[in-house]
mmCIF file with all atom_site columns, C-alpha atoms in Angstrom:
data_model
loop_
_atom_site.group_PDB
_atom_site.id
_atom_site.type_symbol
_atom_site.label_atom_id
_atom_site.label_alt_id
_atom_site.label_comp_id
_atom_site.label_asym_id
_atom_site.label_entity_id
_atom_site.label_seq_id
_atom_site.pdbx_PDB_ins_code
_atom_site.Cartn_x
_atom_site.Cartn_y
_atom_site.Cartn_z
_atom_site.occupancy
_atom_site.B_iso_or_equiv
_atom_site.pdbx_formal_charge
_atom_site.auth_seq_id
_atom_site.auth_comp_id
_atom_site.auth_asym_id
_atom_site.auth_atom_id
_atom_site.pdbx_PDB_model_num
ATOM 1   C CA . GLY A 1 1   ? 5.050  14.308 12.139 1.00 0.00 ? 1   GLY A CA 1
ATOM 2   C CA . ALA A 1 2   ? 7.856  15.166 9.790  1.00 0.00 ? 2   ALA A CA 1
ATOM 3   C CA . VAL A 1 3   ? 9.764  12.337 8.182  1.00 0.00 ? 3   VAL A CA 1
ATOM 4   C CA . VAL A 1 4   ? 13.488 12.308 7.552  1.00 0.00 ? 4   VAL A CA 1
ATOM 5   C CA . SER A 1 5   ? 15.068 9.524  5.539  1.00 0.00 ? 5   SER A CA 1
ATOM 6   C CA . GLN A 1 6   ? 18.660 8.484  5.089  1.00 0.00 ? 6   GLN A CA 1
ATOM 7   C CA . HIS A 1 7   ? 20.288 6.490  2.358  1.00 0.00 ? 7   HIS A CA 1
ATOM 8   C CA . PRO A 1 8   ? 21.912 4.082  2.502  1.00 0.00 ? 8   PRO A CA 1
ATOM 9   C CA . SER A 1 9   ? 20.911 2.529  5.812  1.00 0.00 ? 9   SER A CA 1
ATOM 10  C CA . TRP A 1 10  ? 24.202 0.688  5.899  1.00 0.00 ? 10  TRP A CA 1
ATOM 11  C CA . VAL A 1 11  ? 27.326 0.634  3.788  1.00 0.00 ? 11  VAL A CA 1
ATOM 12  C CA . ILE A 1 12  ? 30.618 -1.231 3.758  1.00 0.00 ? 12  ILE A CA 1
ATOM 13  C CA . CYS A 1 13  ? 33.528 0.328  1.918  1.00 0.00 ? 13  CYS A CA 1
ATOM 14  C CA . LYS A 1 14  ? 37.228 -0.215 1.553  1.00 0.00 ? 14  LYS A CA 1
ATOM 15  C CA . SER A 1 15  ? 39.792 1.990  3.193  1.00 0.00 ? 15  SER A CA 1
ATOM 16  C CA . GLY A 1 16  ? 40.716 4.945  0.984  1.00 0.00 ? 16  GLY A CA 1
ATOM 17  C CA . THR A 1 17  ? 37.416 5.169  -0.844 1.00 0.00 ? 17  THR A CA 1
ATOM 18  C CA . SER A 1 18  ? 34.713 7.811  -0.433 1.00 0.00 ? 18  SER A CA 1
ATOM 19  C CA . VAL A 1 19  ? 31.145 7.288  0.693  1.00 0.00 ? 19  VAL A CA 1
ATOM 20  C CA . LYS A 1 20  ? 28.171 9.598  0.294  1.00 0.00 ? 20  LYS A CA 1
ATOM 21  C CA . ILE A 1 21  ? 25.281 9.567  2.759  1.00 0.00 ? 21  ILE A CA 1
ATOM 22  C CA . GLU A 1 22  ? 22.024 11.288 1.854  1.00 0.00 ? 22  GLU A CA 1
ATOM 23  C CA . CYS A 1 23  ? 19.572 12.842 4.276  1.00 0.00 ? 23  CYS A CA 1
ATOM 24  C CA . ARG A 1 24  ? 16.178 13.840 2.910  1.00 0.00 ? 24  ARG A CA 1
ATOM 25  C CA . SER A 1 25  ? 13.258 15.630 4.462  1.00 0.00 ? 25  SER A CA 1
ATOM 26  C CA . LEU A 1 26  ? 10.211 14.069 2.883  1.00 0.00 ? 26  LEU A CA 1
ATOM 27  C CA . ASP A 1 27  ? 7.359  16.401 3.706  1.00 0.00 ? 27  ASP A CA 1
ATOM 28  C CA . PHE A 1 28  ? 8.786  19.782 4.677  1.00 0.00 ? 28  PHE A CA 1
ATOM 29  C CA . GLN A 1 29  ? 11.539 22.199 3.813  1.00 0.00 ? 29  GLN A CA 1
ATOM 30  C CA . ALA A 1 30  ? 14.631 21.701 5.927  1.00 0.00 ? 30  ALA A CA 1
ATOM 31  C CA . THR A 1 31  ? 16.597 24.916 6.072  1.00 0.00 ? 31  THR A CA 1
ATOM 32  C CA . THR A 1 32  ? 18.978 23.468 8.644  1.00 0.00 ? 32  THR A CA 1
ATOM 33  C CA . MET A 1 33  ? 20.374 19.974 8.977  1.00 0.00 ? 33  MET A CA 1
ATOM 34  C CA . PHE A 1 34  ? 22.545 18.663 11.778 1.00 0.00 ? 34  PHE A CA 1
ATOM 35  C CA . TRP A 1 35  ? 24.916 15.745 11.279 1.00 0.00 ? 35  TRP A CA 1
ATOM 36  C CA . TYR A 1 36  ? 25.828 13.549 14.221 1.00 0.00 ? 36  TYR A CA 1
ATOM 37  C CA . ARG A 1 37  ? 28.207 10.635 14.638 1.00 0.00 ? 37  ARG A CA 1
ATOM 38  C CA . GLN A 1 38  ? 27.772 7.863  17.156 1.00 0.00 ? 38  GLN A CA 1
ATOM 39  C CA . PHE A 1 39  ? 30.470 5.334  17.961 1.00 0.00 ? 39  PHE A CA 1
ATOM 40  C CA . PRO A 1 40  ? 29.518 2.000  19.554 1.00 0.00 ? 40  PRO A CA 1
ATOM 41  C CA . LYS A 1 41  ? 28.219 2.315  23.112 1.00 0.00 ? 41  LYS A CA 1
ATOM 42  C CA . GLN A 1 42  ? 28.637 6.086  23.009 1.00 0.00 ? 42  GLN A CA 1
ATOM 43  C CA . SER A 1 43  ? 26.271 8.994  22.700 1.00 0.00 ? 43  SER A CA 1
ATOM 44  C CA . LEU A 1 44  ? 25.588 11.141 19.659 1.00 0.00 ? 44  LEU A CA 1
ATOM 45  C CA . MET A 1 45  ? 28.191 13.790 18.934 1.00 0.00 ? 45  MET A CA 1
ATOM 46  C CA . LEU A 1 46  ? 27.445 16.740 16.689 1.00 0.00 ? 46  LEU A CA 1
ATOM 47  C CA . MET A 1 47  ? 29.759 16.894 13.694 1.00 0.00 ? 47  MET A CA 1
ATOM 48  C CA . ALA A 1 48  ? 28.431 19.824 11.709 1.00 0.00 ? 48  ALA A CA 1
ATOM 49  C CA . THR A 1 49  ? 25.524 22.083 10.961 1.00 0.00 ? 49  THR A CA 1
ATOM 50  C CA . SER A 1 50  ? 24.458 22.723 7.397  1.00 0.00 ? 50  SER A CA 1
ATOM 51  C CA . ASN A 1 51  ? 22.208 25.475 6.154  1.00 0.00 ? 51  ASN A CA 1
ATOM 52  C CA . GLU A 1 52  ? 20.661 25.411 2.721  1.00 0.00 ? 52  GLU A CA 1
ATOM 53  C CA . GLY A 1 53  ? 22.709 27.408 0.237  1.00 0.00 ? 53  GLY A CA 1
ATOM 54  C CA . SER A 1 54  ? 25.636 28.152 2.516  1.00 0.00 ? 54  SER A CA 1
ATOM 55  C CA . LYS A 1 55  ? 28.760 26.474 3.833  1.00 0.00 ? 55  LYS A CA 1
ATOM 56  C CA . ALA A 1 56  ? 28.488 24.046 6.702  1.00 0.00 ? 56  ALA A CA 1
ATOM 57  C CA . THR A 1 57  ? 29.770 24.860 10.167 1.00 0.00 ? 57  THR A CA 1
ATOM 58  C CA . TYR A 1 58  ? 31.944 22.137 11.660 1.00 0.00 ? 58  TYR A CA 1
ATOM 59  C CA . GLU A 1 59  ? 32.471 21.322 15.308 1.00 0.00 ? 59  GLU A CA 1
ATOM 60  C CA . GLN A 1 60  ? 35.928 21.475 16.777 1.00 0.00 ? 60  GLN A CA 1
ATOM 61  C CA . GLY A 1 61  ? 37.986 18.450 15.851 1.00 0.00 ? 61  GLY A CA 1
ATOM 62  C CA . VAL A 1 62  ? 35.922 17.517 12.785 1.00 0.00 ? 62  VAL A CA 1
ATOM 63  C CA . GLU A 1 63  ? 37.900 17.820 9.564  1.00 0.00 ? 63  GLU A CA 1
ATOM 64  C CA . LYS A 1 64  ? 35.886 19.763 7.015  1.00 0.00 ? 64  LYS A CA 1
ATOM 65  C CA . ASP A 1 65  ? 37.986 18.455 4.123  1.00 0.00 ? 65  ASP A CA 1
ATOM 66  C CA . LYS A 1 66  ? 37.317 14.896 5.150  1.00 0.00 ? 66  LYS A CA 1
ATOM 67  C CA . PHE A 1 67  ? 33.616 15.185 5.891  1.00 0.00 ? 67  PHE A CA 1
ATOM 68  C CA . LEU A 1 68  ? 32.135 17.137 3.018  1.00 0.00 ? 68  LEU A CA 1
ATOM 69  C CA . ILE A 1 69  ? 28.634 18.437 3.561  1.00 0.00 ? 69  ILE A CA 1
ATOM 70  C CA . ASN A 1 70  ? 26.416 19.765 0.809  1.00 0.00 ? 70  ASN A CA 1
ATOM 71  C CA . HIS A 1 71  ? 22.980 21.255 1.412  1.00 0.00 ? 71  HIS A CA 1
ATOM 72  C CA . ALA A 1 72  ? 22.022 22.393 -2.039 1.00 0.00 ? 72  ALA A CA 1
ATOM 73  C CA . SER A 1 73  ? 18.272 22.107 -1.656 1.00 0.00 ? 73  SER A CA 1
ATOM 74  C CA . LEU A 1 74  ? 15.677 22.423 1.071  1.00 0.00 ? 74  LEU A CA 1
ATOM 75  C CA . THR A 1 75  ? 15.007 18.696 1.032  1.00 0.00 ? 75  THR A CA 1
ATOM 76  C CA . LEU A 1 76  ? 18.455 17.171 0.686  1.00 0.00 ? 76  LEU A CA 1
ATOM 77  C CA . SER A 1 77  ? 21.703 17.327 2.613  1.00 0.00 ? 77  SER A CA 1
ATOM 78  C CA . THR A 1 78  ? 24.606 15.005 1.889  1.00 0.00 ? 78  THR A CA 1
ATOM 79  C CA . LEU A 1 79  ? 27.620 13.944 3.923  1.00 0.00 ? 79  LEU A CA 1
ATOM 80  C CA . THR A 1 80  ? 30.577 12.549 2.013  1.00 0.00 ? 80  THR A CA 1
ATOM 81  C CA . VAL A 1 81  ? 33.265 10.747 3.960  1.00 0.00 ? 81  VAL A CA 1
ATOM 82  C CA . THR A 1 82  ? 36.379 11.102 1.828  1.00 0.00 ? 82  THR A CA 1
ATOM 83  C CA . SER A 1 83  ? 39.334 8.723  1.935  1.00 0.00 ? 83  SER A CA 1
ATOM 84  C CA . ALA A 1 84  ? 37.578 6.670  4.577  1.00 0.00 ? 84  ALA A CA 1
ATOM 85  C CA . HIS A 1 85  ? 39.588 4.818  7.209  1.00 0.00 ? 85  HIS A CA 1
ATOM 86  C CA . PRO A 1 86  ? 38.512 2.111  9.653  1.00 0.00 ? 86  PRO A CA 1
ATOM 87  C CA . GLU A 1 87  ? 38.324 4.693  12.453 1.00 0.00 ? 87  GLU A CA 1
ATOM 88  C CA . ASP A 1 88  ? 35.569 6.446  10.479 1.00 0.00 ? 88  ASP A CA 1
ATOM 89  C CA . SER A 1 89  ? 33.354 3.403  10.999 1.00 0.00 ? 89  SER A CA 1
ATOM 90  C CA . SER A 1 90  ? 30.386 4.728  12.902 1.00 0.00 ? 90  SER A CA 1
ATOM 91  C CA . PHE A 1 91  ? 26.658 5.394  12.913 1.00 0.00 ? 91  PHE A CA 1
ATOM 92  C CA . TYR A 1 92  ? 25.881 8.662  11.142 1.00 0.00 ? 92  TYR A CA 1
ATOM 93  C CA . ILE A 1 93  ? 22.590 10.402 11.885 1.00 0.00 ? 93  ILE A CA 1
ATOM 94  C CA . CYS A 1 94  ? 21.057 13.576 10.514 1.00 0.00 ? 94  CYS A CA 1
ATOM 95  C CA . SER A 1 95  ? 18.379 15.710 12.101 1.00 0.00 ? 95  SER A CA 1
ATOM 96  C CA . THR A 1 96  ? 16.456 18.838 11.353 1.00 0.00 ? 96  THR A CA 1
ATOM 97  C CA . PRO A 1 97  ? 14.332 21.229 13.387 1.00 0.00 ? 97  PRO A CA 1
ATOM 98  C CA . GLY A 1 98  ? 11.729 20.891 10.700 1.00 0.00 ? 98  GLY A CA 1
ATOM 99  C CA . ASP A 1 99  ? 9.157  23.588 10.258 1.00 0.00 ? 99  ASP A CA 1
ATOM 100 C CA . GLY A 1 100 ? 9.677  25.411 13.510 1.00 0.00 ? 100 GLY A CA 1
ATOM 101 C CA . THR A 1 101 ? 7.821  23.102 15.833 1.00 0.00 ? 101 THR A CA 1
ATOM 102 C CA . TYR A 1 102 ? 9.164  22.073 19.194 1.00 0.00 ? 102 TYR A CA 1
ATOM 103 C CA . GLU A 1 103 ? 10.868 18.847 18.257 1.00 0.00 ? 103 GLU A CA 1
ATOM 104 C CA . GLN A 1 104 ? 13.809 17.757 16.194 1.00 0.00 ? 104 GLN A CA 1
ATOM 105 C CA . TYR A 1 105 ? 13.302 15.097 13.577 1.00 0.00 ? 105 TYR A CA 1
ATOM 106 C CA . PHE A 1 106 ? 15.988 12.485 13.202 1.00 0.00 ? 106 PHE A CA 1
ATOM 107 C CA . GLY A 1 107 ? 16.804 10.236 10.320 1.00 0.00 ? 107 GLY A CA 1
ATOM 108 C CA . PRO A 1 108 ? 17.068 6.483  10.901 1.00 0.00 ? 108 PRO A CA 1
ATOM 109 C CA . GLY A 1 109 ? 20.857 6.589  10.659 1.00 0.00 ? 109 GLY A CA 1
ATOM 110 C CA . THR A 1 110 ? 23.500 5.114  8.359  1.00 0.00 ? 110 THR A CA 1
ATOM 111 C CA . ARG A 1 111 ? 25.878 2.446  9.577  1.00 0.00 ? 111 ARG A CA 1
ATOM 112 C CA . LEU A 1 112 ? 29.276 2.874  7.914  1.00 0.00 ? 112 LEU A CA 1
ATOM 113 C CA . THR A 1 113 ? 31.875 0.129  8.123  1.00 0.00 ? 113 THR A CA 1
ATOM 114 C CA . VAL A 1 114 ? 35.270 0.750  6.599  1.00 0.00 ? 114 VAL A CA 1
ATOM 115 C CA . THR A 1 115 ? 37.397 -2.343 6.024  1.00 0.00 ? 115 THR A CA 1
ATOM 116 C CA . ASP B 2 1   ? 22.869 24.617 28.095 1.00 0.00 ? 1   ASP B CA 1
ATOM 117 C CA . ALA B 2 2   ? 22.622 23.080 31.544 1.00 0.00 ? 2   ALA B CA 1
ATOM 118 C CA . LYS B 2 3   ? 24.189 19.702 32.230 1.00 0.00 ? 3   LYS B CA 1
ATOM 119 C CA . THR B 2 4   ? 22.043 16.711 33.125 1.00 0.00 ? 4   THR B CA 1
ATOM 120 C CA . THR B 2 5   ? 22.729 13.635 35.243 1.00 0.00 ? 5   THR B CA 1
ATOM 121 C CA . GLN B 2 6   ? 20.928 10.343 34.664 1.00 0.00 ? 6   GLN B CA 1
ATOM 122 C CA . PRO B 2 7   ? 21.421 6.819  35.998 1.00 0.00 ? 7   PRO B CA 1
ATOM 123 C CA . THR B 2 8   ? 23.368 4.656  33.609 1.00 0.00 ? 8   THR B CA 1
ATOM 124 C CA . SER B 2 9   ? 20.811 1.886  33.463 1.00 0.00 ? 9   SER B CA 1
ATOM 125 C CA . MET B 2 10  ? 17.462 0.762  34.827 1.00 0.00 ? 10  MET B CA 1
ATOM 126 C CA . ASP B 2 11  ? 15.314 -2.315 34.604 1.00 0.00 ? 11  ASP B CA 1
ATOM 127 C CA . CYS B 2 12  ? 11.535 -2.410 34.510 1.00 0.00 ? 12  CYS B CA 1
ATOM 128 C CA . ALA B 2 13  ? 9.047  -5.243 34.384 1.00 0.00 ? 13  ALA B CA 1
ATOM 129 C CA . GLU B 2 14  ? 6.756  -5.337 31.396 1.00 0.00 ? 14  GLU B CA 1
ATOM 130 C CA . GLY B 2 15  ? 3.409  -3.729 32.155 1.00 0.00 ? 15  GLY B CA 1
ATOM 131 C CA . ARG B 2 16  ? 4.725  -1.755 35.086 1.00 0.00 ? 16  ARG B CA 1
ATOM 132 C CA . ALA B 2 17  ? 5.465  1.958  35.144 1.00 0.00 ? 17  ALA B CA 1
ATOM 133 C CA . ALA B 2 18  ? 9.004  3.012  34.299 1.00 0.00 ? 18  ALA B CA 1
ATOM 134 C CA . ASN B 2 19  ? 10.185 6.098  36.158 1.00 0.00 ? 19  ASN B CA 1
ATOM 135 C CA . LEU B 2 20  ? 13.349 7.630  34.751 1.00 0.00 ? 20  LEU B CA 1
ATOM 136 C CA . PRO B 2 21  ? 14.938 10.400 36.825 1.00 0.00 ? 21  PRO B CA 1
ATOM 137 C CA . CYS B 2 22  ? 17.054 13.293 35.620 1.00 0.00 ? 22  CYS B CA 1
ATOM 138 C CA . ASN B 2 23  ? 18.925 15.912 37.595 1.00 0.00 ? 23  ASN B CA 1
ATOM 139 C CA . HIS B 2 24  ? 19.482 19.342 36.078 1.00 0.00 ? 24  HIS B CA 1
ATOM 140 C CA . SER B 2 25  ? 20.360 21.481 39.065 1.00 0.00 ? 25  SER B CA 1
ATOM 141 C CA . THR B 2 26  ? 21.931 24.269 36.991 1.00 0.00 ? 26  THR B CA 1
ATOM 142 C CA . ILE B 2 27  ? 18.923 24.775 34.741 1.00 0.00 ? 27  ILE B CA 1
ATOM 143 C CA . SER B 2 28  ? 18.120 28.396 34.003 1.00 0.00 ? 28  SER B CA 1
ATOM 144 C CA . GLY B 2 29  ? 14.727 30.018 33.711 1.00 0.00 ? 29  GLY B CA 1
ATOM 145 C CA . ASN B 2 30  ? 14.443 29.901 29.941 1.00 0.00 ? 30  ASN B CA 1
ATOM 146 C CA . GLU B 2 31  ? 15.606 26.317 29.495 1.00 0.00 ? 31  GLU B CA 1
ATOM 147 C CA . TYR B 2 32  ? 13.256 23.505 28.591 1.00 0.00 ? 32  TYR B CA 1
ATOM 148 C CA . VAL B 2 33  ? 13.540 19.873 29.659 1.00 0.00 ? 33  VAL B CA 1
ATOM 149 C CA . TYR B 2 34  ? 13.345 17.505 26.699 1.00 0.00 ? 34  TYR B CA 1
ATOM 150 C CA . TRP B 2 35  ? 13.282 13.730 26.566 1.00 0.00 ? 35  TRP B CA 1
ATOM 151 C CA . TYR B 2 36  ? 14.296 11.676 23.570 1.00 0.00 ? 36  TYR B CA 1
ATOM 152 C CA . ARG B 2 37  ? 14.871 7.972  23.258 1.00 0.00 ? 37  ARG B CA 1
ATOM 153 C CA . GLN B 2 38  ? 16.992 5.880  20.940 1.00 0.00 ? 38  GLN B CA 1
ATOM 154 C CA . ILE B 2 39  ? 16.091 2.319  20.190 1.00 0.00 ? 39  ILE B CA 1
ATOM 155 C CA . HIS B 2 40  ? 19.084 0.242  19.197 1.00 0.00 ? 40  HIS B CA 1
ATOM 156 C CA . SER B 2 41  ? 20.504 1.180  15.769 1.00 0.00 ? 41  SER B CA 1
ATOM 157 C CA . GLN B 2 42  ? 17.845 3.793  15.094 1.00 0.00 ? 42  GLN B CA 1
ATOM 158 C CA . GLY B 2 43  ? 17.731 7.576  15.159 1.00 0.00 ? 43  GLY B CA 1
ATOM 159 C CA . PRO B 2 44  ? 16.507 9.313  18.323 1.00 0.00 ? 44  PRO B CA 1
ATOM 160 C CA . GLN B 2 45  ? 12.782 9.854  18.785 1.00 0.00 ? 45  GLN B CA 1
ATOM 161 C CA . TYR B 2 46  ? 11.142 12.762 20.549 1.00 0.00 ? 46  TYR B CA 1
ATOM 162 C CA . ILE B 2 47  ? 9.077  11.820 23.585 1.00 0.00 ? 47  ILE B CA 1
ATOM 163 C CA . ILE B 2 48  ? 8.010  14.896 25.491 1.00 0.00 ? 48  ILE B CA 1
ATOM 164 C CA . HIS B 2 49  ? 9.159  18.267 26.752 1.00 0.00 ? 49  HIS B CA 1
ATOM 165 C CA . GLY B 2 50  ? 8.259  20.828 29.393 1.00 0.00 ? 50  GLY B CA 1
ATOM 166 C CA . LEU B 2 51  ? 9.240  24.132 30.911 1.00 0.00 ? 51  LEU B CA 1
ATOM 167 C CA . LYS B 2 52  ? 7.658  24.342 34.357 1.00 0.00 ? 52  LYS B CA 1
ATOM 168 C CA . ASN B 2 53  ? 4.404  22.437 34.372 1.00 0.00 ? 53  ASN B CA 1
ATOM 169 C CA . ASN B 2 54  ? 3.949  18.714 34.287 1.00 0.00 ? 54  ASN B CA 1
ATOM 170 C CA . GLU B 2 55  ? 3.129  17.391 30.847 1.00 0.00 ? 55  GLU B CA 1
ATOM 171 C CA . THR B 2 56  ? 1.441  14.296 29.481 1.00 0.00 ? 56  THR B CA 1
ATOM 172 C CA . ASN B 2 57  ? 1.043  12.945 25.984 1.00 0.00 ? 57  ASN B CA 1
ATOM 173 C CA . GLU B 2 58  ? 0.226  9.616  24.422 1.00 0.00 ? 58  GLU B CA 1
ATOM 174 C CA . MET B 2 59  ? 3.710  8.292  25.079 1.00 0.00 ? 59  MET B CA 1
ATOM 175 C CA . ALA B 2 60  ? 4.650  9.488  28.540 1.00 0.00 ? 60  ALA B CA 1
ATOM 176 C CA . SER B 2 61  ? 4.307  11.923 31.406 1.00 0.00 ? 61  SER B CA 1
ATOM 177 C CA . LEU B 2 62  ? 6.901  14.433 32.504 1.00 0.00 ? 62  LEU B CA 1
ATOM 178 C CA . ILE B 2 63  ? 7.034  15.533 36.108 1.00 0.00 ? 63  ILE B CA 1
ATOM 179 C CA . ILE B 2 64  ? 9.198  18.593 36.831 1.00 0.00 ? 64  ILE B CA 1
ATOM 180 C CA . THR B 2 65  ? 9.924  19.565 40.422 1.00 0.00 ? 65  THR B CA 1
ATOM 181 C CA . GLU B 2 66  ? 8.856  22.990 41.574 1.00 0.00 ? 66  GLU B CA 1
ATOM 182 C CA . ASP B 2 67  ? 12.449 24.244 41.722 1.00 0.00 ? 67  ASP B CA 1
ATOM 183 C CA . ARG B 2 68  ? 13.001 22.718 38.256 1.00 0.00 ? 68  ARG B CA 1
ATOM 184 C CA . LYS B 2 69  ? 16.234 21.094 39.387 1.00 0.00 ? 69  LYS B CA 1
ATOM 185 C CA . SER B 2 70  ? 15.068 17.620 38.529 1.00 0.00 ? 70  SER B CA 1
ATOM 186 C CA . SER B 2 71  ? 12.462 15.786 36.519 1.00 0.00 ? 71  SER B CA 1
ATOM 187 C CA . THR B 2 72  ? 11.058 12.321 36.004 1.00 0.00 ? 72  THR B CA 1
ATOM 188 C CA . LEU B 2 73  ? 9.898  10.711 32.801 1.00 0.00 ? 73  LEU B CA 1
ATOM 189 C CA . ILE B 2 74  ? 7.138  8.201  33.371 1.00 0.00 ? 74  ILE B CA 1
ATOM 190 C CA . LEU B 2 75  ? 6.200  5.467  30.931 1.00 0.00 ? 75  LEU B CA 1
ATOM 191 C CA . PRO B 2 76  ? 2.932  4.307  32.495 1.00 0.00 ? 76  PRO B CA 1
ATOM 192 C CA . HIS B 2 77  ? 2.828  0.757  31.140 1.00 0.00 ? 77  HIS B CA 1
ATOM 193 C CA . ALA B 2 78  ? 6.217  -0.231 29.813 1.00 0.00 ? 78  ALA B CA 1
ATOM 194 C CA . THR B 2 79  ? 6.379  -2.755 26.976 1.00 0.00 ? 79  THR B CA 1
ATOM 195 C CA . LEU B 2 80  ? 9.325  -4.647 25.537 1.00 0.00 ? 80  LEU B CA 1
ATOM 196 C CA . ARG B 2 81  ? 9.394  -2.126 22.690 1.00 0.00 ? 81  ARG B CA 1
ATOM 197 C CA . ASP B 2 82  ? 10.226 0.613  25.190 1.00 0.00 ? 82  ASP B CA 1
ATOM 198 C CA . THR B 2 83  ? 13.674 -0.892 25.715 1.00 0.00 ? 83  THR B CA 1
ATOM 199 C CA . ALA B 2 84  ? 15.971 1.939  24.619 1.00 0.00 ? 84  ALA B CA 1
ATOM 200 C CA . VAL B 2 85  ? 18.402 4.591  25.771 1.00 0.00 ? 85  VAL B CA 1
ATOM 201 C CA . TYR B 2 86  ? 16.536 7.590  27.166 1.00 0.00 ? 86  TYR B CA 1
ATOM 202 C CA . TYR B 2 87  ? 18.124 11.016 26.969 1.00 0.00 ? 87  TYR B CA 1
ATOM 203 C CA . CYS B 2 88  ? 17.191 13.941 29.174 1.00 0.00 ? 88  CYS B CA 1
ATOM 204 C CA . ILE B 2 89  ? 18.271 17.186 27.493 1.00 0.00 ? 89  ILE B CA 1
ATOM 205 C CA . VAL B 2 90  ? 18.043 20.734 28.742 1.00 0.00 ? 90  VAL B CA 1
ATOM 206 C CA . THR B 2 91  ? 18.092 23.391 26.079 1.00 0.00 ? 91  THR B CA 1
ATOM 207 C CA . THR B 2 92  ? 17.194 27.013 25.536 1.00 0.00 ? 92  THR B CA 1
ATOM 208 C CA . TYR B 2 93  ? 16.309 26.386 21.929 1.00 0.00 ? 93  TYR B CA 1
ATOM 209 C CA . GLY B 2 94  ? 13.167 24.503 22.686 1.00 0.00 ? 94  GLY B CA 1
ATOM 210 C CA . GLY B 2 95  ? 14.322 21.870 20.261 1.00 0.00 ? 95  GLY B CA 1
ATOM 211 C CA . SER B 2 96  ? 13.144 23.832 17.279 1.00 0.00 ? 96  SER B CA 1
ATOM 212 C CA . GLN B 2 97  ? 16.304 25.673 16.394 1.00 0.00 ? 97  GLN B CA 1
ATOM 213 C CA . GLY B 2 98  ? 19.676 24.596 17.657 1.00 0.00 ? 98  GLY B CA 1
ATOM 214 C CA . ASN B 2 99  ? 21.282 21.204 17.801 1.00 0.00 ? 99  ASN B CA 1
ATOM 215 C CA . LEU B 2 100 ? 20.728 18.982 20.796 1.00 0.00 ? 100 LEU B CA 1
ATOM 216 C CA . ILE B 2 101 ? 23.546 18.014 23.140 1.00 0.00 ? 101 ILE B CA 1
ATOM 217 C CA . PHE B 2 102 ? 23.253 14.383 24.122 1.00 0.00 ? 102 PHE B CA 1
ATOM 218 C CA . GLY B 2 103 ? 24.635 12.997 27.376 1.00 0.00 ? 103 GLY B CA 1
ATOM 219 C CA . LYS B 2 104 ? 25.033 9.311  28.043 1.00 0.00 ? 104 LYS B CA 1
ATOM 220 C CA . GLY B 2 105 ? 21.384 8.738  28.860 1.00 0.00 ? 105 GLY B CA 1
ATOM 221 C CA . THR B 2 106 ? 19.743 5.898  30.756 1.00 0.00 ? 106 THR B CA 1
ATOM 222 C CA . LYS B 2 107 ? 19.570 2.477  29.204 1.00 0.00 ? 107 LYS B CA 1
ATOM 223 C CA . LEU B 2 108 ? 16.130 1.142  30.089 1.00 0.00 ? 108 LEU B CA 1
ATOM 224 C CA . SER B 2 109 ? 15.646 -2.600 29.814 1.00 0.00 ? 109 SER B CA 1
ATOM 225 C CA . VAL B 2 110 ? 12.051 -3.773 29.946 1.00 0.00 ? 110 VAL B CA 1
ATOM 226 C CA . LYS B 2 111 ? 11.902 -7.409 30.943 1.00 0.00 ? 111 LYS B CA 1
ATOM 227 C CA . PRO B 2 112 ? 9.041  -9.884 30.494 1.00 0.00 ? 112 PRO B CA 1
#
């Protein structure tokens, strides 16, 4: 099956700094990437949808100027958390429908801790 | 997409079958039933999906009632590695297009 990787797997940053999370599709072209956020003991919540070569679509309540998404190629989408605050500490997961098969492929997630 | 209802948690003895129920009484005719699981601190993993017929693969079996208002995921011989949160998701996209909407899922604990 398709493989999606994320980097870094975990990151600790100081409040006010920015952090970039990469999501790569390793063996197929990912036209669409979904970005989810998961707080402790909660379920995954969709943050935004990115399509290669176009602007991302953000869910209600997600600040597009704070969570910058770039999907410049068919194998890489990035999420940058700008001016991070402790409340942004969460588990960030990307997924893609892949090459049109019936399942979604998820990355392993990135644990962000803002101190 | 239709809403699903799952028990919050379940326990299962190692080696026994784990039967995870899901209610989706408002499911419409073109909606699929999907199951994913999430092992602690990992991304979700696809398990199985179905539309009307029962399905089986190397991981699990999916039993869908005739009226399609509920389903059961069966792990035939649960192991400790099956401890995870299991999500039942109903979607028109068939998983291949739109994003998935995750509920709270069932936390399955497999005990030795």
